[in-house]
CSV table of C-alpha atoms in Angstrom, one decimal:
chain,number,residue,atom,x,y,z
A,1,UNK,CA,0.0,0.0,0.0
A,2,UNK,CA,3.0,2.3,-0.1
A,3,UNK,CA,4.5,4.8,2.3
A,4,UNK,CA,1.3,6.9,2.3
A,5,UNK,CA,-1.7,5.1,3.5
A,6,UNK,CA,-4.5,4.8,1.0
A,7,UNK,CA,-8.1,3.7,1.8
A,8,UNK,CA,-8.6,2.9,-1.8
A,9,UNK,CA,-5.6,0.5,-2.0
A,10,UNK,CA,-6.7,-1.2,1.2
A,11,UNK,CA,-10.3,-1.7,-0.1
A,12,UNK,CA,-9.0,-3.2,-3.3
A,13,UNK,CA,-6.8,-5.6,-1.3
A,14,UNK,CA,-9.8,-6.5,1.0
A,15,UNK,CA,-12.0,-7.3,-2.0
A,16,UNK,CA,-9.4,-9.5,-3.6
A,17,UNK,CA,-8.9,-11.5,-0.4
A,18,UNK,CA,-12.7,-11.6,0.3
A,19,UNK,CA,-13.2,-13.5,-3.0
A,20,UNK,CA,-11.0,-16.3,-1.7
A,21,UNK,CA,-13.6,-17.2,0.9
A,22,UNK,CA,-12.4,-19.0,4.1
A,23,UNK,CA,-8.8,-19.3,2.8
A,24,UNK,CA,-8.6,-15.5,2.5
A,25,UNK,CA,-9.6,-14.8,6.2
A,26,UNK,CA,-6.1,-14.9,7.8
A,27,UNK,CA,-4.5,-12.6,5.2
A,28,UNK,CA,-7.6,-10.4,5.2
A,29,UNK,CA,-7.3,-9.9,9.0
A,30,UNK,CA,-3.6,-9.2,8.6
A,31,UNK,CA,-4.3,-6.6,5.9
A,32,UNK,CA,-6.9,-4.8,8.0
A,33,UNK,CA,-4.5,-4.7,11.0
A,34,UNK,CA,-1.6,-3.5,9.0
A,35,UNK,CA,-3.8,-0.9,7.3
A,36,UNK,CA,-4.9,0.4,10.8
A,37,UNK,CA,-1.3,0.7,11.9
A,38,UNK,CA,-0.3,2.5,8.6
A,39,UNK,CA,-3.3,4.8,9.0
A,40,UNK,CA,-2.2,5.7,12.6
A,41,UNK,CA,-5.5,4.4,13.9
A,42,UNK,CA,-6.0,4.2,17.7
A,43,UNK,CA,-8.7,1.6,17.3
A,44,UNK,CA,-10.0,-0.9,14.8
A,45,UNK,CA,-13.8,-1.6,15.1
A,46,UNK,CA,-15.6,-4.7,13.8
A,47,UNK,CA,-19.4,-4.3,13.9
A,48,UNK,CA,-21.7,-7.2,13.1
A,49,UNK,CA,-24.9,-6.0,11.5
A,50,UNK,CA,-27.9,-7.8,10.0
A,51,UNK,CA,-26.7,-7.7,6.4
A,52,UNK,CA,-22.9,-7.2,6.7
A,53,UNK,CA,-19.8,-6.7,8.8
A,54,UNK,CA,-18.5,-3.1,9.0
A,55,UNK,CA,-14.9,-2.3,9.6
A,56,UNK,CA,-14.0,1.2,11.0
A,57,UNK,CA,-10.8,2.9,12.1
A,58,UNK,CA,-10.6,5.7,14.7
A,59,UNK,CA,-8.0,8.1,13.4
A,60,UNK,CA,-7.1,11.3,15.3
A,61,UNK,CA,-10.1,10.7,17.5
A,62,UNK,CA,-12.6,10.4,14.6
A,63,UNK,CA,-14.3,7.1,13.6
A,64,UNK,CA,-14.0,6.5,9.8
A,65,UNK,CA,-15.7,3.7,7.9
A,66,UNK,CA,-13.2,1.6,6.0
A,67,UNK,CA,-15.0,-1.3,4.3
A,68,UNK,CA,-18.0,-3.7,4.6
A,69,UNK,CA,-17.4,-7.4,4.6
A,70,UNK,CA,-19.8,-10.2,3.5
A,71,UNK,CA,-21.9,-11.6,6.3
A,72,UNK,CA,-20.7,-15.1,5.1
A,73,UNK,CA,-17.2,-14.4,6.5
A,74,UNK,CA,-18.5,-13.5,10.0
A,75,UNK,CA,-18.0,-16.9,11.8
A,76,UNK,CA,-14.6,-17.6,10.3
A,77,UNK,CA,-13.4,-14.0,10.7
A,78,UNK,CA,-14.3,-13.7,14.4
A,79,UNK,CA,-12.9,-17.2,15.1
A,80,UNK,CA,-9.6,-16.1,13.6
A,81,UNK,CA,-9.6,-13.0,15.7
A,82,UNK,CA,-10.2,-15.2,18.8
A,83,UNK,CA,-7.4,-17.6,17.9
A,84,UNK,CA,-4.8,-14.8,17.5
A,85,UNK,CA,-6.1,-13.0,20.6
A,86,UNK,CA,-5.7,-16.3,22.6
A,87,UNK,CA,-9.3,-16.2,24.0
A,88,UNK,CA,-11.9,-19.0,24.2
A,89,UNK,CA,-13.3,-19.4,20.7
A,90,UNK,CA,-16.4,-21.3,21.9
A,91,UNK,CA,-17.5,-18.5,24.3
A,92,UNK,CA,-19.9,-16.3,22.3
A,93,UNK,CA,-22.3,-15.0,25.0
A,94,UNK,CA,-19.9,-13.3,27.3
A,95,UNK,CA,-17.3,-10.5,26.9
A,96,UNK,CA,-13.7,-11.5,26.6
A,97,UNK,CA,-10.4,-9.6,26.5
A,98,UNK,CA,-7.2,-10.7,24.7
A,99,UNK,CA,-4.0,-9.5,23.2
A,100,UNK,CA,-2.6,-9.8,19.6
A,101,UNK,CA,1.1,-9.5,18.7
A,102,UNK,CA,1.9,-8.5,15.1
A,103,UNK,CA,5.0,-7.3,13.2
A,104,UNK,CA,5.0,-3.7,12.0
A,105,UNK,CA,8.0,-1.8,10.6
A,106,UNK,CA,10.4,-4.5,11.9
A,107,UNK,CA,9.0,-4.3,15.5
A,108,UNK,CA,6.6,-6.4,17.5
A,109,UNK,CA,3.4,-4.5,18.3
A,110,UNK,CA,0.9,-5.6,20.9
A,111,UNK,CA,-2.8,-4.8,20.3
A,112,UNK,CA,-5.6,-5.2,23.0
A,113,UNK,CA,-8.7,-7.0,21.8
A,114,UNK,CA,-12.2,-6.8,23.3
A,115,UNK,CA,-15.1,-9.1,22.3
A,116,UNK,CA,-18.7,-8.2,23.1
A,117,UNK,CA,-21.9,-10.2,22.3
A,118,UNK,CA,-24.4,-8.1,20.3
A,119,UNK,CA,-27.7,-8.8,18.5
A,120,UNK,CA,-26.2,-9.9,15.2
A,121,UNK,CA,-22.9,-11.3,16.4
A,122,UNK,CA,-19.9,-10.3,18.4
A,123,UNK,CA,-18.6,-6.8,18.3
A,124,UNK,CA,-14.8,-6.6,18.4
A,125,UNK,CA,-12.5,-3.6,19.1
A,126,UNK,CA,-8.8,-3.7,18.7
A,127,UNK,CA,-6.9,-1.0,20.6
A,128,UNK,CA,-3.6,-0.1,18.8
A,129,UNK,CA,-0.6,1.6,20.4
A,130,UNK,CA,0.0,5.1,19.4
A,131,UNK,CA,3.6,5.0,18.3
A,132,UNK,CA,3.9,8.7,17.9
A,133,UNK,CA,3.4,9.0,21.7
A,134,UNK,CA,5.7,6.2,22.8
A,135,UNK,CA,8.5,8.6,23.6
A,136,UNK,CA,6.5,10.0,26.5
A,137,UNK,CA,8.4,13.3,26.6
A,138,UNK,CA,6.9,16.3,28.4
A,139,UNK,CA,8.1,18.6,25.6
A,140,UNK,CA,5.9,16.8,23.0
A,141,UNK,CA,2.7,16.9,24.9
A,142,UNK,CA,1.7,20.4,23.7
A,143,UNK,CA,2.3,22.3,27.0
A,144,UNK,CA,3.2,26.0,26.5
A,145,UNK,CA,6.6,27.1,27.8
A,146,UNK,CA,5.0,28.6,31.0
A,147,UNK,CA,3.0,25.5,31.8
A,148,UNK,CA,5.9,23.3,31.1
A,149,UNK,CA,8.0,25.1,33.7
A,150,UNK,CA,5.2,25.1,36.3
A,151,UNK,CA,4.6,21.4,35.9
A,152,UNK,CA,8.3,20.6,36.4
A,153,UNK,CA,8.4,22.7,39.6
A,154,UNK,CA,5.2,20.9,40.8
A,155,UNK,CA,6.6,17.4,40.4
A,156,UNK,CA,10.1,18.4,41.5
A,157,UNK,CA,8.8,18.6,45.1
A,158,UNK,CA,8.1,14.9,45.1
A,159,UNK,CA,5.2,15.4,47.5
A,160,UNK,CA,1.5,16.3,47.4
A,161,UNK,CA,-1.3,15.2,45.1
A,162,UNK,CA,-1.3,16.0,41.4
A,163,UNK,CA,-4.7,15.3,39.8
A,164,UNK,CA,-5.5,15.1,36.1
A,165,UNK,CA,-9.0,15.5,34.6
A,166,UNK,CA,-10.6,15.3,31.2
A,167,UNK,CA,-12.9,13.0,29.2
A,168,UNK,CA,-12.0,9.5,28.2
A,169,UNK,CA,-9.2,9.4,25.5
A,170,UNK,CA,-8.0,13.0,26.2
A,171,UNK,CA,-4.4,12.0,26.7
A,172,UNK,CA,-4.2,11.8,30.5
A,173,UNK,CA,-2.3,8.5,30.6
A,174,UNK,CA,0.2,9.9,28.1
A,175,UNK,CA,0.8,12.9,30.3
A,176,UNK,CA,1.2,10.8,33.4
A,177,UNK,CA,3.7,8.5,31.6
A,178,UNK,CA,5.7,11.6,30.4
A,179,UNK,CA,5.8,12.8,34.0
A,180,UNK,CA,7.1,9.5,35.3
A,181,UNK,CA,9.7,9.2,32.6
A,182,UNK,CA,11.0,12.7,33.6
A,183,UNK,CA,11.1,11.7,37.2
A,184,UNK,CA,13.1,8.6,36.4
A,185,UNK,CA,15.5,10.6,34.2
A,186,UNK,CA,15.9,13.2,37.0
A,187,UNK,CA,16.2,11.0,40.0
A,188,UNK,CA,17.2,7.6,38.6
A,189,UNK,CA,17.3,4.8,41.2
A,190,UNK,CA,16.9,7.3,44.1
A,191,UNK,CA,13.1,7.2,43.8
A,192,UNK,CA,10.7,4.3,44.1
A,193,UNK,CA,7.9,4.7,41.7
A,194,UNK,CA,4.9,2.4,41.8
A,195,UNK,CA,1.6,2.4,39.8
A,196,UNK,CA,-1.7,0.6,39.8
A,197,UNK,CA,-3.4,0.9,36.4
A,198,UNK,CA,-6.3,-0.4,34.4
A,199,UNK,CA,-4.9,-1.3,32.0
A,200,UNK,CA,-1.1,-0.9,31.8
A,201,UNK,CA,-0.8,1.1,28.5
A,202,UNK,CA,3.0,0.7,28.1
A,203,UNK,CA,6.0,-0.6,30.0
A,204,UNK,CA,8.0,2.1,31.6
A,205,UNK,CA,11.7,1.6,32.5
A,206,UNK,CA,12.4,2.2,36.2
A,207,UNK,CA,8.7,2.1,37.2
A,208,UNK,CA,7.1,-0.9,39.1
A,209,UNK,CA,3.7,-1.2,37.4
A,210,UNK,CA,0.7,-3.2,38.7
A,211,UNK,CA,-2.4,-4.3,36.7
A,212,UNK,CA,-5.8,-3.9,38.3
A,213,UNK,CA,-7.6,-7.3,38.9
A,214,UNK,CA,-10.9,-6.8,40.6
A,215,UNK,CA,-11.8,-10.5,40.1
A,216,UNK,CA,-8.7,-11.5,42.0
A,217,UNK,CA,-9.4,-8.9,44.7
A,218,UNK,CA,-6.9,-6.3,43.5
A,219,UNK,CA,-8.9,-3.0,43.3
A,220,UNK,CA,-7.6,0.5,43.3
A,221,UNK,CA,-8.2,0.8,47.1
A,222,UNK,CA,-6.5,-2.5,48.0
A,223,UNK,CA,-3.7,-2.0,45.6
A,224,UNK,CA,-3.0,1.5,46.9
A,225,UNK,CA,-2.9,0.2,50.5
A,226,UNK,CA,-0.4,-2.5,49.4
A,227,UNK,CA,1.7,0.2,47.5
A,228,UNK,CA,2.0,2.3,50.7
A,229,UNK,CA,3.7,-0.7,52.4
A,230,UNK,CA,6.4,-0.7,49.6
A,231,UNK,CA,8.2,2.5,50.8
A,232,UNK,CA,7.2,4.5,47.7
A,233,UNK,CA,8.3,8.0,46.7
A,234,UNK,CA,5.9,8.4,43.8
A,235,UNK,CA,2.5,6.7,43.6
A,236,UNK,CA,0.2,6.6,40.5
A,237,UNK,CA,-3.4,5.5,40.8
A,238,UNK,CA,-5.0,5.1,37.4
A,239,UNK,CA,-8.3,6.6,38.5
A,240,UNK,CA,-10.0,7.8,41.6
A,241,UNK,CA,-13.4,6.2,41.2
A,242,UNK,CA,-14.8,5.8,44.7
A,243,UNK,CA,-14.7,7.4,48.1
A,244,UNK,CA,-12.3,4.8,49.6
A,245,UNK,CA,-9.7,5.3,47.0
A,246,UNK,CA,-10.0,9.0,47.2
A,247,UNK,CA,-9.5,9.0,51.0
A,248,UNK,CA,-6.4,6.8,50.8
A,249,UNK,CA,-4.9,8.8,47.9
A,250,UNK,CA,-5.4,12.2,49.5
A,251,UNK,CA,-4.0,11.0,52.8
A,252,UNK,CA,-0.9,9.6,51.0
A,253,UNK,CA,-0.3,13.0,49.4
A,254,UNK,CA,-0.1,14.4,53.0
A,255,UNK,CA,2.5,12.0,54.2
A,256,UNK,CA,5.5,12.8,52.1
A,257,UNK,CA,4.6,11.0,48.8
A,258,UNK,CA,3.9,12.4,45.3
A,259,UNK,CA,0.6,11.0,44.4
A,260,UNK,CA,-0.6,11.3,40.7
A,261,UNK,CA,-4.1,10.2,39.7
A,262,UNK,CA,-7.1,11.1,37.5
A,263,UNK,CA,-10.6,12.3,38.5
A,264,UNK,CA,-13.5,12.8,36.1
A,265,UNK,CA,-14.6,16.5,36.0
A,266,UNK,CA,-15.3,19.0,33.3
A,267,UNK,CA,-12.5,21.4,34.2
A,268,UNK,CA,-9.7,21.8,36.7
A,269,UNK,CA,-11.7,23.8,39.3
A,270,UNK,CA,-14.4,21.1,39.2
A,271,UNK,CA,-12.1,18.5,40.7
A,272,UNK,CA,-12.4,20.0,44.2
A,273,UNK,CA,-16.2,19.8,44.1
A,274,UNK,CA,-15.9,16.2,42.9
A,275,UNK,CA,-13.7,15.3,45.9
A,276,UNK,CA,-16.0,17.1,48.3
A,277,UNK,CA,-18.9,15.1,46.9
A,278,UNK,CA,-16.8,11.9,47.7
A,279,UNK,CA,-16.8,12.9,51.3
A,280,UNK,CA,-13.2,14.2,51.5
A,281,UNK,CA,-12.9,16.8,54.2
A,282,UNK,CA,-12.0,20.3,52.8
A,283,UNK,CA,-8.9,20.6,55.0
A,284,UNK,CA,-7.5,17.4,53.6
A,285,UNK,CA,-8.1,18.5,50.0
A,286,UNK,CA,-6.5,22.0,50.7
A,287,UNK,CA,-3.5,20.4,52.5
A,288,UNK,CA,-2.9,17.6,50.0
A,289,UNK,CA,-3.7,18.7,46.5
A,290,UNK,CA,-0.9,20.8,45.0
A,291,UNK,CA,-2.2,21.1,41.5
A,292,UNK,CA,-4.8,20.0,38.9
A,293,UNK,CA,-4.3,19.6,35.2
A,294,UNK,CA,-7.3,19.6,32.8
A,295,UNK,CA,-6.7,18.6,29.3
A,296,UNK,CA,-8.2,17.8,25.9
A,297,UNK,CA,-6.9,16.5,22.6
A,298,UNK,CA,-7.4,18.4,19.3
A,299,UNK,CA,-6.5,17.4,15.8
A,300,UNK,CA,-3.4,19.1,14.2
A,301,UNK,CA,-3.6,20.8,10.8
A,302,UNK,CA,-1.7,18.7,8.2
A,303,UNK,CA,1.6,20.5,7.6
A,304,UNK,CA,1.6,19.6,3.9
A,305,UNK,CA,-1.7,21.2,3.0
A,306,UNK,CA,-2.1,24.0,5.6
A,307,UNK,CA,-3.4,27.4,4.3
A,308,UNK,CA,-4.6,30.6,5.9
A,309,UNK,CA,-8.3,30.6,6.6
A,310,UNK,CA,-10.7,33.6,7.1
A,311,UNK,CA,-13.0,32.5,9.9
A,312,UNK,CA,-16.7,33.6,9.8
A,313,UNK,CA,-18.1,35.7,12.7
A,314,UNK,CA,-20.0,32.9,14.3
A,315,UNK,CA,-16.9,30.7,14.6
A,316,UNK,CA,-15.0,33.5,16.3
A,317,UNK,CA,-17.9,34.1,18.7
A,318,UNK,CA,-17.7,30.5,19.7
A,319,UNK,CA,-14.3,31.3,21.3
A,320,UNK,CA,-15.6,34.3,23.1
A,321,UNK,CA,-14.3,36.9,20.6
A,322,UNK,CA,-16.4,40.0,20.3
A,323,UNK,CA,-17.5,41.3,16.9
A,324,UNK,CA,-14.7,43.1,15.2
A,325,UNK,CA,-11.9,41.1,16.9
A,326,UNK,CA,-9.8,38.8,14.7
A,327,UNK,CA,-7.8,35.6,15.3
A,328,UNK,CA,-5.2,34.4,12.8
A,329,UNK,CA,-6.5,31.0,11.7
A,330,UNK,CA,-5.5,28.2,9.3
A,331,UNK,CA,-7.0,25.1,7.8
A,332,UNK,CA,-5.8,22.0,5.9
A,333,UNK,CA,-7.0,21.8,2.3
A,334,UNK,CA,-6.7,18.0,2.2
A,335,UNK,CA,-3.9,15.9,0.6
A,336,UNK,CA,-2.6,12.4,0.2
A,337,UNK,CA,-0.7,12.5,3.5
A,338,UNK,CA,-3.9,13.3,5.5
A,339,UNK,CA,-6.3,11.3,3.3
A,340,UNK,CA,-8.1,14.4,2.4
A,341,UNK,CA,-9.1,15.3,6.0
A,342,UNK,CA,-6.8,18.3,6.4
A,343,UNK,CA,-5.6,16.9,9.8
A,344,UNK,CA,-2.7,14.8,10.8
A,345,UNK,CA,-2.0,13.8,14.4
A,346,UNK,CA,-3.2,15.4,17.6
A,347,UNK,CA,-1.9,17.7,20.3
A,348,UNK,CA,-3.0,18.5,23.9
A,349,UNK,CA,-4.5,21.7,25.2
A,350,UNK,CA,-4.1,22.3,28.9
A,351,UNK,CA,-4.9,24.3,32.0
A,352,UNK,CA,-2.9,23.9,35.1
A,353,UNK,CA,-4.5,25.1,38.4
A,354,UNK,CA,-2.0,25.6,41.1
A,355,UNK,CA,-3.2,25.5,44.7
A,356,UNK,CA,-2.2,28.9,46.1
A,357,UNK,CA,-3.0,29.9,49.7
A,358,UNK,CA,-6.0,32.1,48.8
A,359,UNK,CA,-7.4,29.2,46.7
A,360,UNK,CA,-6.9,26.8,49.6
A,361,UNK,CA,-8.9,29.1,51.8
A,362,UNK,CA,-11.6,29.1,49.2
A,363,UNK,CA,-11.6,25.3,49.3
A,364,UNK,CA,-11.9,25.3,53.1
A,365,UNK,CA,-15.1,27.4,52.6
A,366,UNK,CA,-16.4,24.8,50.1
A,367,UNK,CA,-16.7,27.6,47.5
A,368,UNK,CA,-18.6,26.7,44.3
A,369,UNK,CA,-16.6,25.6,41.2
A,370,UNK,CA,-17.1,28.9,39.4
A,371,UNK,CA,-15.7,30.9,42.4
A,372,UNK,CA,-12.5,28.7,42.4
A,373,UNK,CA,-12.3,29.0,38.6
A,374,UNK,CA,-12.5,32.8,38.7
A,375,UNK,CA,-9.9,33.0,41.5
A,376,UNK,CA,-7.5,30.8,39.6
A,377,UNK,CA,-7.9,32.9,36.5
A,378,UNK,CA,-7.2,36.1,38.4
A,379,UNK,CA,-4.1,34.5,39.8
A,380,UNK,CA,-2.8,33.9,36.2
A,381,UNK,CA,-4.1,30.5,35.2
A,382,UNK,CA,-4.5,30.1,31.4
A,383,UNK,CA,-7.8,28.3,30.7
A,384,UNK,CA,-8.3,25.5,28.2
A,385,UNK,CA,-9.9,28.1,26.0
A,386,UNK,CA,-6.9,30.4,26.3
A,387,UNK,CA,-4.6,27.6,25.3
A,388,UNK,CA,-6.8,26.7,22.4
A,389,UNK,CA,-6.8,30.2,21.1
A,390,UNK,CA,-3.0,30.2,21.1
A,391,UNK,CA,-2.8,26.9,19.2
A,392,UNK,CA,-5.3,28.2,16.6
A,393,UNK,CA,-3.3,31.4,16.0
A,394,UNK,CA,-0.1,29.4,15.9
A,395,UNK,CA,-1.5,27.3,13.0
A,396,UNK,CA,-1.5,24.1,15.0
A,397,UNK,CA,-5.3,23.4,15.0
A,398,UNK,CA,-8.5,24.9,13.6
A,399,UNK,CA,-11.5,26.8,14.8
A,400,UNK,CA,-13.6,23.8,13.6
A,401,UNK,CA,-11.8,21.7,16.3
A,402,UNK,CA,-12.4,24.4,18.9
A,403,UNK,CA,-16.1,24.4,18.2
A,404,UNK,CA,-16.3,20.6,18.4
A,405,UNK,CA,-14.9,20.7,22.0
A,406,UNK,CA,-17.7,23.1,23.0
A,407,UNK,CA,-15.6,24.6,25.8
A,408,UNK,CA,-17.5,26.9,28.2
A,409,UNK,CA,-16.2,29.0,31.0
């Protein structure tokens, strides 16, 4: 299919292999997986419908239809997926998870597979590693120079609680891994870093990583208690989902550890309300939490087809710009490199809320989220919308992406 991925070439190859019937299933699966890797897809979806099987790739966060397969291939195709995933092929009425190892560009790549029974057959999703992010460098996340320096000072203290928030697939794990890699580079064997994750996205040198196993009794809460008995310096909890985990994590941040975790909330200031709703005492939150990072991912404009773009008034208004104001903006025209989309890759947008003394006093008073947000902005915090505006004017992303995020303040 060449150096530049082509949907048309992949579809031609799929049709050729489809005509081979059962014998074409193994190479057909290989072609679809190799195509997904070439296309930089984060996920490959197989959906069983009444009349056909539909294959889709998620590329730069957007789901794109690839090809429809004949329904006659369904049984053999899913059976082949189960064999290479090393799961039970006879189990068709319960979810299963597996792993697939394939060769790509001379390296072994591991894909996570998930099988789910549906009305017309099993739905299968393959999660592909994002090789562009495997370096896990803070400098490549998309942090502005000011935020970069603030984050490094925050983690340099090796104590307190750093929380990340944002929707699913907004890059939180990548940010955490980049922080851990920097800590290993800075401190080497002088720090003991332990994590409990669900799942472990990538293996990190110098970090002891533990996989969550609720069936076996290893939950976030029980795993966190066990980690605290391992004399850690840095603790990562994949997600604070419940009151018990929240209490243990916040307490750990008070006792000389650097605790890093994620909490679901719309923006950085909302994390404090979320913790209060979990029953955490305000004085514990104010004493333990040193900072909160909120983040999103936006698609980058393709560098090979970018061009200036005159944004209409309604698009500018969506970013809070009054009539008459302007914002330098750009857009991708669409080319072979980006498969006509105008986008290639993604970058993070961030806001970093630092817990100053006045803000801690506001937390102690259980102030509403908006009050904390306004206080942080007055203290100099750049909001997600501010960071987005900068990336639009720098030609990194588009107003279209900004509108799709629907950020409000």
